[in-house]
Amino acid sequence: QVQMVESGGGSVQAGGSLRLSCAVSGYMYRIFCMAWFRQAPGKEREGVAIIERNGRTRYSDSVKGRFTISPDRAWNNLYLEMNSLKPEDAGRYYCAAPRYCGDSWAGDVEYWGQGTQVTVSS
């Protein structure tokens, strides 16, 4: 079992920054990647970023160049640094352990956190 607890959300003005955190605990066997998702009201869940154990990262086109995903050394914490925030970045952000780490990583999630809310005003 894996538990994931997000924190760090809040309200910022467009162009500002936030750093989201996810505390991870439990048995990490067969967990080869961790990811951030978000969901805005009335929209589908979107895979934002993923990082694999080997350090490889992938980002959605909408956040590429502005967001950075990173873990700590032991993978007890996962971070999402969010810069140059736009109103369309608003939503609830979740950390997760995808079931697959390849091209279809955003389609199936094994473990979720409770989410943390991000609001961006213009």
mmCIF file of N, CA, C and O in Angstrom, residues 5 11 17-18 23-24 33 36 41 43 46 71 73 80 99 102 108 110 117:
data_model
loop_
_atom_site.group_PDB
_atom_site.id
_atom_site.type_symbol
_atom_site.label_atom_id
_atom_site.label_comp_id
_atom_site.label_asym_id
_atom_site.label_seq_id
_atom_site.Cartn_x
_atom_site.Cartn_y
_atom_site.Cartn_z
ATOM 1 N N VAL A 5 0.045 12.339 0.134
ATOM 2 C CA VAL A 5 -0.644 13.483 0.710
ATOM 3 C C VAL A 5 -0.062 14.752 0.121
ATOM 4 O O VAL A 5 1.113 15.064 0.349
ATOM 5 N N SER A 11 -3.638 30.409 -3.616
ATOM 6 C CA SER A 11 -4.074 31.394 -4.596
ATOM 7 C C SER A 11 -2.917 32.306 -4.961
ATOM 8 O O SER A 11 -2.247 32.856 -4.078
ATOM 9 N N SER A 17 4.313 32.014 -8.803
ATOM 10 C CA SER A 17 4.850 30.665 -8.664
ATOM 11 C C SER A 17 4.287 29.982 -7.434
ATOM 12 O O SER A 17 3.925 30.628 -6.448
ATOM 13 N N LEU A 18 4.220 28.667 -7.487
ATOM 14 C CA LEU A 18 3.878 27.822 -6.359
ATOM 15 C C LEU A 18 4.739 26.574 -6.411
ATOM 16 O O LEU A 18 5.148 26.135 -7.491
ATOM 17 N N ALA A 23 3.812 14.093 0.153
ATOM 18 C CA ALA A 23 4.469 13.174 1.066
ATOM 19 C C ALA A 23 4.033 11.756 0.736
ATOM 20 O O ALA A 23 2.837 11.461 0.690
ATOM 21 N N VAL A 24 5.002 10.887 0.509
ATOM 22 C CA VAL A 24 4.746 9.521 0.073
ATOM 23 C C VAL A 24 5.189 8.556 1.157
ATOM 24 O O VAL A 24 6.288 8.678 1.694
ATOM 25 N N CYS A 33 7.524 5.008 -11.150
ATOM 26 C CA CYS A 33 7.365 6.393 -11.541
ATOM 27 C C CYS A 33 6.315 7.056 -10.662
ATOM 28 O O CYS A 33 5.459 6.390 -10.075
ATOM 29 N N TRP A 36 2.198 13.966 -11.429
ATOM 30 C CA TRP A 36 1.219 14.957 -11.026
ATOM 31 C C TRP A 36 0.122 15.033 -12.077
ATOM 32 O O TRP A 36 0.401 15.054 -13.281
ATOM 33 N N PRO A 41 -12.535 22.489 -13.072
ATOM 34 C CA PRO A 41 -13.980 22.265 -13.102
ATOM 35 C C PRO A 41 -14.499 22.097 -14.523
ATOM 36 O O PRO A 41 -14.195 22.900 -15.409
ATOM 37 N N LYS A 43 -13.687 19.934 -16.709
ATOM 38 C CA LYS A 43 -12.712 19.418 -17.653
ATOM 39 C C LYS A 43 -12.213 18.051 -17.217
ATOM 40 O O LYS A 43 -12.339 17.669 -16.054
ATOM 41 N N GLU A 46 -6.045 15.739 -16.396
ATOM 42 C CA GLU A 46 -4.913 15.935 -17.281
ATOM 43 C C GLU A 46 -3.633 15.498 -16.587
ATOM 44 O O GLU A 46 -3.355 15.913 -15.463
ATOM 45 N N PRO A 71 11.696 14.462 -7.306
ATOM 46 C CA PRO A 71 11.558 13.764 -6.036
ATOM 47 C C PRO A 71 12.724 14.073 -5.113
ATOM 48 O O PRO A 71 13.733 14.659 -5.539
ATOM 49 N N ARG A 73 15.667 12.295 -2.480
ATOM 50 C CA ARG A 73 16.566 11.175 -2.736
ATOM 51 C C ARG A 73 15.911 9.821 -2.508
ATOM 52 O O ARG A 73 16.158 8.862 -3.257
ATOM 53 N N LEU A 80 6.345 19.626 -7.282
ATOM 54 C CA LEU A 80 6.035 20.239 -8.561
ATOM 55 C C LEU A 80 6.245 21.736 -8.422
ATOM 56 O O LEU A 80 5.476 22.414 -7.741
ATOM 57 N N ARG A 99 0.101 3.265 -13.067
ATOM 58 C CA ARG A 99 0.298 1.831 -13.199
ATOM 59 C C ARG A 99 1.362 1.513 -14.243
ATOM 60 O O ARG A 99 2.100 0.535 -14.111
ATOM 61 N N GLY A 102 5.149 4.220 -19.309
ATOM 62 C CA GLY A 102 5.423 4.492 -20.708
ATOM 63 C C GLY A 102 4.497 5.537 -21.294
ATOM 64 O O GLY A 102 4.006 6.434 -20.606
ATOM 65 N N ASP A 108 -3.981 5.338 -16.521
ATOM 66 C CA ASP A 108 -4.317 4.395 -15.457
ATOM 67 C C ASP A 108 -3.451 4.702 -14.243
ATOM 68 O O ASP A 108 -2.230 4.697 -14.342
ATOM 69 N N GLU A 110 -2.628 3.925 -10.112
ATOM 70 C CA GLU A 110 -2.770 2.923 -9.060
ATOM 71 C C GLU A 110 -3.029 3.550 -7.694
ATOM 72 O O GLU A 110 -3.835 3.037 -6.919
ATOM 73 N N GLN A 117 -5.660 22.399 -3.904
ATOM 74 C CA GLN A 117 -6.299 23.336 -4.814
ATOM 75 C C GLN A 117 -5.350 24.465 -5.200
ATOM 76 O O GLN A 117 -4.645 25.021 -4.359
#
